[in-house]
Amino acid sequence: MDIRKEYLEFFKNKGHDIVSSMPLVPDDPTLMFTNAGMVQFKDIFTGAIPRPANPTATSCQLCIRAGGKHNDLENVGYTARHHTLFEMLGNFSFGDYFKKEAIAYAWEFITVNLELPVDKLWVTIHESDDEAYELWQEHIDASRIKRFGDKDNFWSMGDTGACGPCSEIFYDQGSEHFNSDEDYLGGEGDRFLEIWNLVFMQYDRQKDGTLVPLPKPSIDTGMGLERVIAIKEGVLNNFDSSNFQPIIKKIEELAGKTANEETIGSYRVIADHLRATSFMLSQGILFGNEGRPYVSRRILRRAVRHGYLLGFRKPFLAKVYDTLCNILGSHYTDLNEKADYIKEQLTLEEERFFKTIELGMSIFNEELAKTKEIFSGDVAFKLYDTYGFPLDLTEDMLRDKDLKIDNAKFDELMDEQKTKAKAAWKGSGDVAS
Ligand code: GLY
């Protein structure tokens, strides 16, 4: 089943306009990247621009959650479900239908179209939302509806803008597969997989935090396509689905080895990060030292470091790229059209990091051998400044060792460097004195 198509057609048949994915860089200084399907509609929700003639829409939105309020970068490779870039299916009502229909549509799609077994489904609602509690009981037994507070069941795009209480649909993958301390509904484990978030948009959050009611209560939903594909294919990890497996197989082929329990995380990180950086390049986000290009650089260098762990010593991502195109290129045609350019940029950035990674890794390992609890801020800074290791990459290398970096020292050195750089800058000479 082509779930993307099935979803868009389902909502089209319910009267929604199918709308294209908006760019990854939103026209909004408060947002690092487009992080949800609702971003392109945010001004319609708040009433800043008029509602379209059709007040309902549906989309499959490319989202990045690496930097900003929603940041999943550090989880990628360590959980079965996090990605830096993912596709979010969504349906939206701009003051048209509200909770009753949003819940009924979601239930119909999940149980009829996707045919997910009802006995594996759970629902959460905001603790104050008695209305949603009543409405859900038309579909699911009350014992499977759980109430949570703001942390879990209040959604906002960023620090300001449209937001509201939400209701999430979870799929239970079974205690036979997942039984860590975190594998409970609302926990961090992978057993209860959140597949769809229905946001009941009711407020416009102001800079000072006050919640101003929206002109009309609205609906914003978000369903992670990668997760649903994995569930439908009967695999317990997104990276085991057809969306990622060919990429992982290709990396194995190039590395000349097969993944094992110890190395599989590296393959997953590379697969995820190749997707994110390729899409970013396809939309003109290059690698650089500040802002969005620095996020892209951090993601790519994390992939290179994991490639290094697998034995790669020179650029390899361009050789994996065609496999990515085979999976997503027919829907995202830019990936094919800009293939040469994207491969070239990936290779250039890989080359830059491969030049310094070897020495950086040996400095890192030397320091690690000496470290008891706190990894030296001086060395982390040297790795950053001289060897091109972003701070979060060094953090990532320490993660499974349970060690933290002396961040205060790192920040001090960073500030010193910025001050020196300012003092050294004498102006470009453009301005006549
Ligand atoms: N806008 C809903 C979500 O991202 O979950």
Coordinates of C-alpha atoms and ligand atoms in Angstrom, one line a residue:
M1 CA 0.0 0.0 0.0
D2 CA 1.3 3.5 -0.9
I3 CA 0.4 5.0 2.5
R4 CA 1.2 8.6 1.5
K5 CA -1.2 8.4 -1.5
E6 CA -3.9 6.5 0.5
Y7 CA -3.8 9.2 3.2
L8 CA -4.0 12.2 0.8
E9 CA -6.8 10.5 -1.2
F10 CA -8.7 9.7 2.0
F11 CA -8.8 13.3 3.0
K12 CA -9.5 14.5 -0.5
N13 CA -12.5 12.3 -0.5
K14 CA -13.6 14.1 2.7
G15 CA -13.4 17.4 0.9
H16 CA -9.8 18.5 1.7
D17 CA -7.5 20.2 -0.8
I18 CA -4.3 18.4 -1.3
V19 CA -1.5 20.9 -0.7
S20 CA 2.2 20.4 -1.5
S21 CA 5.0 20.2 1.1
M22 CA 6.3 23.7 1.8
P23 CA 10.1 24.4 1.8
L24 CA 12.3 23.2 4.7
V25 CA 13.3 26.7 5.5
P26 CA 10.1 28.6 6.5
D27 CA 9.6 32.3 6.1
D28 CA 9.7 32.8 9.8
P29 CA 12.7 33.9 11.9
T30 CA 11.4 32.2 15.0
L31 CA 11.7 28.8 13.4
M32 CA 15.0 27.0 12.4
F33 CA 13.2 24.5 10.0
T34 CA 9.7 23.5 9.0
N35 CA 9.0 21.2 11.9
A36 CA 5.4 20.2 11.3
G37 CA 2.7 20.2 8.6
M38 CA 0.9 23.1 10.1
V39 CA 3.8 25.6 9.6
Q40 CA 2.5 26.7 6.1
F41 CA -0.9 27.4 7.6
K42 CA 0.2 29.1 10.8
D43 CA -1.1 32.6 9.8
I44 CA -4.4 31.1 8.7
F45 CA -4.9 29.6 12.1
T46 CA -4.2 32.9 13.9
G47 CA -6.4 34.8 11.5
A48 CA -3.4 37.0 10.3
I49 CA -4.4 36.0 6.7
P50 CA -7.9 35.1 5.5
R51 CA -9.0 31.4 5.3
P52 CA -8.8 29.8 1.8
A53 CA -12.0 29.2 0.0
N54 CA -11.8 25.6 1.1
P55 CA -11.2 25.7 4.8
T56 CA -9.8 22.1 4.9
A57 CA -6.5 20.9 3.6
T58 CA -4.2 17.8 3.7
S59 CA -0.5 17.4 3.0
C60 CA 2.5 15.3 3.3
Q61 CA 5.1 17.7 4.7
L62 CA 8.9 17.2 4.8
C63 CA 10.0 18.1 8.3
I64 CA 13.3 18.6 10.1
R65 CA 13.6 18.3 13.8
A66 CA 17.2 19.1 14.4
G67 CA 17.7 22.4 16.2
G68 CA 15.0 24.6 17.6
K69 CA 12.1 23.7 19.9
H70 CA 11.6 20.2 18.4
N71 CA 15.1 18.6 18.2
D72 CA 15.5 14.8 17.7
L73 CA 19.1 14.8 16.5
E74 CA 20.6 13.3 19.6
N75 CA 18.1 10.4 19.6
V76 CA 18.7 9.3 16.0
G77 CA 20.3 5.9 15.9
Y78 CA 19.5 5.2 19.5
T79 CA 15.8 4.8 19.2
A80 CA 13.7 2.9 16.6
R81 CA 11.6 5.9 15.8
H82 CA 13.5 9.2 15.7
H83 CA 14.7 10.9 12.5
T84 CA 16.3 14.3 11.7
L85 CA 14.1 14.5 8.6
F86 CA 10.8 12.8 8.2
E87 CA 7.5 13.0 6.3
M88 CA 4.5 14.1 8.2
L89 CA 1.0 13.4 7.0
G90 CA -1.6 15.9 8.1
N91 CA -5.1 17.1 7.8
F92 CA -6.2 20.6 8.7
S93 CA -9.4 22.5 9.4
F94 CA -9.3 26.2 9.5
G95 CA -12.3 26.9 11.7
D96 CA -14.3 24.3 9.8
Y97 CA -14.6 20.9 11.6
F98 CA -13.3 20.4 15.1
K99 CA -12.7 17.6 17.6
K100 CA -15.6 15.3 16.7
E101 CA -14.8 14.9 13.0
A102 CA -11.0 15.0 13.5
I103 CA -11.3 12.0 15.9
A104 CA -13.8 10.2 13.7
Y105 CA -11.6 10.7 10.5
A106 CA -8.5 9.5 12.3
W107 CA -10.2 6.4 13.6
E108 CA -11.6 5.5 10.3
F109 CA -8.3 5.9 8.5
I110 CA -6.4 3.9 11.1
T111 CA -8.9 1.0 11.4
V112 CA -10.4 0.8 8.0
N113 CA -7.7 2.0 5.6
L114 CA -4.7 0.9 7.5
E115 CA -6.5 -2.0 9.1
L116 CA -4.6 -1.6 12.3
P117 CA -6.0 -4.0 15.0
V118 CA -8.1 -2.2 17.5
D119 CA -6.7 -4.2 20.4
K120 CA -3.3 -2.6 19.9
L121 CA -4.5 1.0 19.9
W122 CA -4.4 3.4 22.8
V123 CA -5.3 7.1 23.0
T124 CA -4.1 9.9 25.2
I125 CA -5.8 13.2 25.8
H126 CA -5.1 16.4 27.7
E127 CA -6.0 16.0 31.4
S128 CA -8.6 18.8 31.2
D129 CA -10.2 17.6 28.0
D130 CA -13.5 16.0 29.0
E131 CA -15.0 16.6 25.6
A132 CA -12.3 14.5 23.8
Y133 CA -12.8 11.8 26.5
E134 CA -16.5 11.6 25.6
L135 CA -15.9 11.7 21.9
W136 CA -13.2 9.0 21.9
Q137 CA -15.6 6.6 23.7
E138 CA -17.7 6.4 20.6
H139 CA -14.7 4.5 19.1
I140 CA -12.5 3.0 21.8
D141 CA -13.1 1.6 25.3
A142 CA -12.6 4.1 28.1
S143 CA -9.9 2.0 29.7
R144 CA -7.7 2.7 26.7
I145 CA -8.0 6.5 27.0
K146 CA -5.4 8.1 29.2
R147 CA -5.1 11.6 30.4
F148 CA -1.7 13.5 30.5
G149 CA -0.6 17.0 31.3
D150 CA 0.8 19.8 29.2
K151 CA 4.2 18.1 28.7
D152 CA 2.6 15.3 26.7
N153 CA -0.7 16.6 25.5
F154 CA -0.3 20.3 24.6
W155 CA 1.3 21.0 21.3
S156 CA 2.9 24.2 20.0
M157 CA 5.0 24.8 16.9
G158 CA 7.5 27.1 18.7
D159 CA 7.5 29.6 21.6
T160 CA 4.8 31.7 20.0
G161 CA 1.9 31.1 17.6
A162 CA -1.0 28.7 17.2
C163 CA -1.2 25.9 19.8
G164 CA -3.6 23.8 21.8
P165 CA -4.3 20.6 23.7
C166 CA -3.8 17.5 21.7
S167 CA -4.8 13.8 21.6
E168 CA -2.3 11.2 20.5
I169 CA -2.9 7.7 19.1
F170 CA -0.5 5.0 20.1
Y171 CA 0.2 1.6 18.7
D172 CA 1.3 -1.1 21.2
Q173 CA 4.1 -3.1 19.7
G174 CA 3.9 -5.6 22.5
S175 CA 5.8 -6.4 25.7
E176 CA 7.3 -9.5 24.1
H177 CA 9.5 -7.1 22.1
F178 CA 9.9 -4.2 24.4
N179 CA 10.2 -4.4 28.1
S180 CA 12.5 -1.7 29.4
D181 CA 11.6 0.5 32.3
E182 CA 10.6 3.1 29.8
D183 CA 8.1 0.9 27.9
Y184 CA 4.9 2.2 29.3
L185 CA 2.4 4.6 27.7
G186 CA 4.0 8.0 27.8
G187 CA 7.5 6.6 28.5
E188 CA 10.6 7.0 26.4
G189 CA 10.7 3.4 25.2
D190 CA 9.6 2.2 21.8
R191 CA 6.9 -0.2 22.8
F192 CA 4.0 2.3 22.7
L193 CA 4.6 4.1 19.4
E194 CA 2.9 7.4 18.9
I195 CA 1.6 7.4 15.4
W196 CA -0.7 10.3 15.1
N197 CA -1.2 13.6 17.0
L198 CA -4.5 15.4 16.7
V199 CA -4.0 19.0 17.8
F200 CA -7.1 20.9 18.8
M201 CA -5.9 24.4 17.9
Q202 CA -7.4 26.9 20.2
Y203 CA -4.9 29.5 21.2
D204 CA -2.3 31.9 19.8
R205 CA 0.6 32.0 22.3
Q206 CA 2.0 35.5 22.7
K207 CA 5.7 36.5 23.4
D208 CA 4.9 36.9 27.0
G209 CA 3.3 33.4 27.2
T210 CA -0.4 34.5 27.4
L211 CA -2.8 32.3 25.4
V212 CA -5.2 34.3 23.3
P213 CA -8.1 32.3 21.9
L214 CA -8.0 31.8 18.1
P215 CA -10.7 33.4 16.0
K216 CA -12.0 29.9 15.3
P217 CA -11.1 26.6 16.9
S218 CA -9.2 24.6 14.3
I219 CA -7.6 21.2 13.6
D220 CA -3.9 20.4 12.9
T221 CA -2.8 16.8 12.8
G222 CA 0.5 15.1 12.3
M223 CA 1.2 11.4 11.5
G224 CA 4.8 10.2 11.0
L225 CA 4.9 8.3 7.7
E226 CA 8.0 6.4 8.5
R227 CA 6.5 4.9 11.6
V228 CA 3.3 3.9 9.9
I229 CA 5.2 2.2 7.0
A230 CA 7.2 0.2 9.6
I231 CA 4.0 -0.9 11.4
K232 CA 2.3 -1.9 8.2
E233 CA 5.4 -3.9 7.2
G234 CA 5.4 -5.6 10.5
V235 CA 8.9 -4.4 11.6
L236 CA 9.7 -3.0 15.0
N237 CA 12.1 -0.4 13.9
N238 CA 11.7 2.3 11.2
F239 CA 15.1 1.5 9.9
D240 CA 14.1 -2.1 9.2
S241 CA 11.4 -0.9 6.8
S242 CA 11.6 -0.7 3.0
N243 CA 12.1 3.1 3.4
F244 CA 15.6 2.5 4.9
Q245 CA 16.7 -1.1 4.4
P246 CA 18.0 -0.6 0.8
I247 CA 20.1 2.3 2.0
I248 CA 21.5 0.2 4.9
K249 CA 22.2 -2.7 2.6
K250 CA 24.1 -0.4 0.2
I251 CA 26.2 1.0 3.1
E252 CA 27.0 -2.6 4.1
E253 CA 28.0 -3.4 0.6
L254 CA 30.4 -0.4 0.4
A255 CA 31.8 -1.1 3.9
G256 CA 32.3 -4.8 2.9
K257 CA 30.6 -6.0 6.1
T258 CA 27.2 -6.7 7.5
A259 CA 25.7 -4.8 10.5
N260 CA 25.8 -6.5 13.9
E261 CA 24.3 -5.5 17.2
E262 CA 27.3 -3.3 18.0
T263 CA 27.4 -1.5 14.6
I264 CA 23.8 -1.3 13.5
G265 CA 23.4 2.2 15.1
S266 CA 26.1 3.6 12.8
Y267 CA 24.3 2.3 9.7
R268 CA 21.1 3.8 10.9
V269 CA 22.6 7.2 11.7
I270 CA 24.2 7.3 8.2
A271 CA 21.0 6.3 6.5
D272 CA 19.0 9.0 8.4
H273 CA 21.6 11.7 8.0
L274 CA 22.1 11.0 4.3
R275 CA 18.3 11.7 3.8
A276 CA 18.4 14.9 5.8
T277 CA 21.4 16.4 4.2
S278 CA 20.4 15.4 0.7
F279 CA 17.0 17.0 1.1
M280 CA 18.6 20.1 2.6
L281 CA 21.0 20.4 -0.3
S282 CA 18.1 19.9 -2.8
Q283 CA 16.5 23.0 -1.2
G284 CA 19.7 25.1 -1.3
I285 CA 20.8 24.6 2.3
L286 CA 24.6 24.3 2.0
F287 CA 27.2 23.3 4.7
G288 CA 28.6 26.2 6.8
N289 CA 29.5 27.5 10.2
E290 CA 26.4 29.3 11.3
G291 CA 22.6 28.9 11.5
R292 CA 21.0 26.3 9.3
P293 CA 24.1 25.4 7.3
Y294 CA 25.8 24.6 10.6
V295 CA 23.0 22.2 11.5
S296 CA 23.5 20.6 8.1
R297 CA 27.2 20.4 8.8
R298 CA 26.7 18.8 12.2
I299 CA 24.4 16.2 10.7
L300 CA 26.8 15.3 7.9
R301 CA 29.8 15.2 10.2
R302 CA 27.9 12.9 12.5
A303 CA 27.3 10.6 9.5
V304 CA 31.0 10.7 8.5
R305 CA 32.1 9.9 12.0
H306 CA 29.9 6.8 12.0
G307 CA 31.2 6.0 8.6
Y308 CA 34.7 6.2 10.0
L309 CA 33.7 3.8 12.7
L310 CA 32.6 1.4 10.0
G311 CA 36.0 1.7 8.3
F312 CA 35.4 4.3 5.6
R313 CA 38.4 6.6 5.1
K314 CA 37.1 8.6 2.1
P315 CA 33.8 10.0 0.9
F316 CA 31.2 7.3 0.3
L317 CA 27.8 9.0 0.6
A318 CA 27.5 9.9 -3.1
K319 CA 27.7 6.1 -3.8
V320 CA 24.7 5.6 -1.5
Y321 CA 22.7 8.5 -2.9
D322 CA 21.2 6.7 -5.9
T323 CA 19.6 4.2 -3.5
L324 CA 17.9 7.0 -1.7
C325 CA 16.7 8.3 -5.1
N326 CA 15.2 4.9 -5.9
I327 CA 13.1 5.1 -2.7
L328 CA 12.0 8.7 -2.7
G329 CA 12.9 10.2 -6.0
S330 CA 9.6 9.5 -7.8
H331 CA 7.7 11.6 -5.2
Y332 CA 10.5 14.2 -4.5
T333 CA 11.6 14.7 -8.1
D334 CA 14.3 17.3 -7.1
L335 CA 16.4 14.5 -5.7
N336 CA 16.8 13.1 -9.2
E337 CA 17.0 16.5 -11.0
K338 CA 19.7 17.8 -8.7
A339 CA 21.5 14.5 -8.2
D340 CA 24.9 15.5 -9.6
Y341 CA 25.0 18.7 -7.5
I342 CA 23.9 17.0 -4.3
K343 CA 26.5 14.2 -4.7
E344 CA 29.2 16.8 -5.4
Q345 CA 28.4 18.8 -2.3
L346 CA 28.2 15.8 -0.1
T347 CA 31.5 14.6 -1.3
L348 CA 33.2 18.0 -0.8
E349 CA 32.0 18.2 2.8
E350 CA 33.0 14.6 3.5
E351 CA 36.4 15.4 2.1
R352 CA 36.8 18.4 4.4
F353 CA 36.0 16.3 7.5
F354 CA 38.0 13.2 6.5
K355 CA 41.1 15.4 6.3
T356 CA 40.9 16.1 10.1
I357 CA 38.9 13.3 11.5
E358 CA 41.8 10.8 12.0
L359 CA 43.9 13.2 14.1
G360 CA 40.8 14.4 15.9
M361 CA 39.7 10.9 16.8
S362 CA 43.2 10.1 18.2
I363 CA 43.2 13.3 20.3
F364 CA 39.7 12.4 21.5
N365 CA 40.7 8.8 22.4
E366 CA 43.9 10.0 24.2
E367 CA 41.8 12.3 26.4
L368 CA 39.1 9.7 26.9
A369 CA 41.7 7.3 28.4
K370 CA 42.5 10.0 31.0
T371 CA 38.9 11.0 31.7
K372 CA 37.2 9.9 34.9
E373 CA 34.0 11.9 35.0
I374 CA 34.2 15.2 33.0
F375 CA 35.7 15.3 29.5
S376 CA 38.1 18.3 29.2
G377 CA 36.5 21.5 27.8
D378 CA 39.9 22.5 26.4
V379 CA 40.1 19.4 24.3
A380 CA 36.5 19.6 23.2
F381 CA 37.2 23.1 22.1
K382 CA 40.4 22.1 20.3
L383 CA 38.4 19.3 18.5
Y384 CA 35.8 21.9 17.5
D385 CA 38.2 24.7 16.5
T386 CA 41.0 22.9 14.8
Y387 CA 39.6 19.5 13.8
G388 CA 36.0 20.5 12.9
F389 CA 34.2 18.4 15.5
P390 CA 30.9 20.1 16.4
L391 CA 30.4 20.1 20.1
D392 CA 27.4 17.8 19.9
L393 CA 29.4 15.3 17.9
T394 CA 31.9 15.1 20.7
E395 CA 28.9 14.8 23.1
D396 CA 27.6 12.0 21.0
M397 CA 31.0 10.2 21.1
L398 CA 30.8 10.3 24.9
R399 CA 27.1 9.3 25.2
D400 CA 27.6 5.5 25.7
K401 CA 30.4 6.2 28.1
D402 CA 28.2 8.2 30.4
L403 CA 30.6 11.1 30.4
K404 CA 29.8 14.9 30.2
I405 CA 31.9 17.7 28.7
D406 CA 33.1 20.6 30.8
N407 CA 30.7 22.9 28.9
A408 CA 31.5 26.0 31.0
K409 CA 35.2 25.8 29.9
F410 CA 34.1 25.2 26.3
D411 CA 31.8 28.2 26.3
E412 CA 34.6 30.4 27.9
L413 CA 37.0 29.5 25.1
M414 CA 34.4 30.1 22.5
D415 CA 33.6 33.5 23.9
E416 CA 37.3 34.3 24.1
Q417 CA 37.7 33.3 20.5
K418 CA 34.8 35.5 19.4
T419 CA 36.2 38.5 21.2
K420 CA 39.6 38.0 19.6
A421 CA 38.0 37.7 16.2
K422 CA 36.1 41.0 16.7
A423 CA 39.3 42.8 17.9
A424 CA 41.2 41.5 14.9
W425 CA 38.6 42.7 12.4
K426 CA 39.6 46.2 11.2
G427 CA 36.7 46.6 8.8
S428 CA 36.6 46.0 5.1
G429 CA 37.7 49.5 4.2
D430 CA 34.4 50.0 2.3
V431 CA 33.3 52.8 4.6
A432 CA 35.2 56.0 4.1
S433 CA 36.2 57.6 7.4
Ligands
GLY1 N1 1.5 19.6 14.6 C1 1.3 18.4 15.2 C2 2.5 17.6 15.5 O1 3.5 18.0 15.0 O2 2.5 16.6 16.2

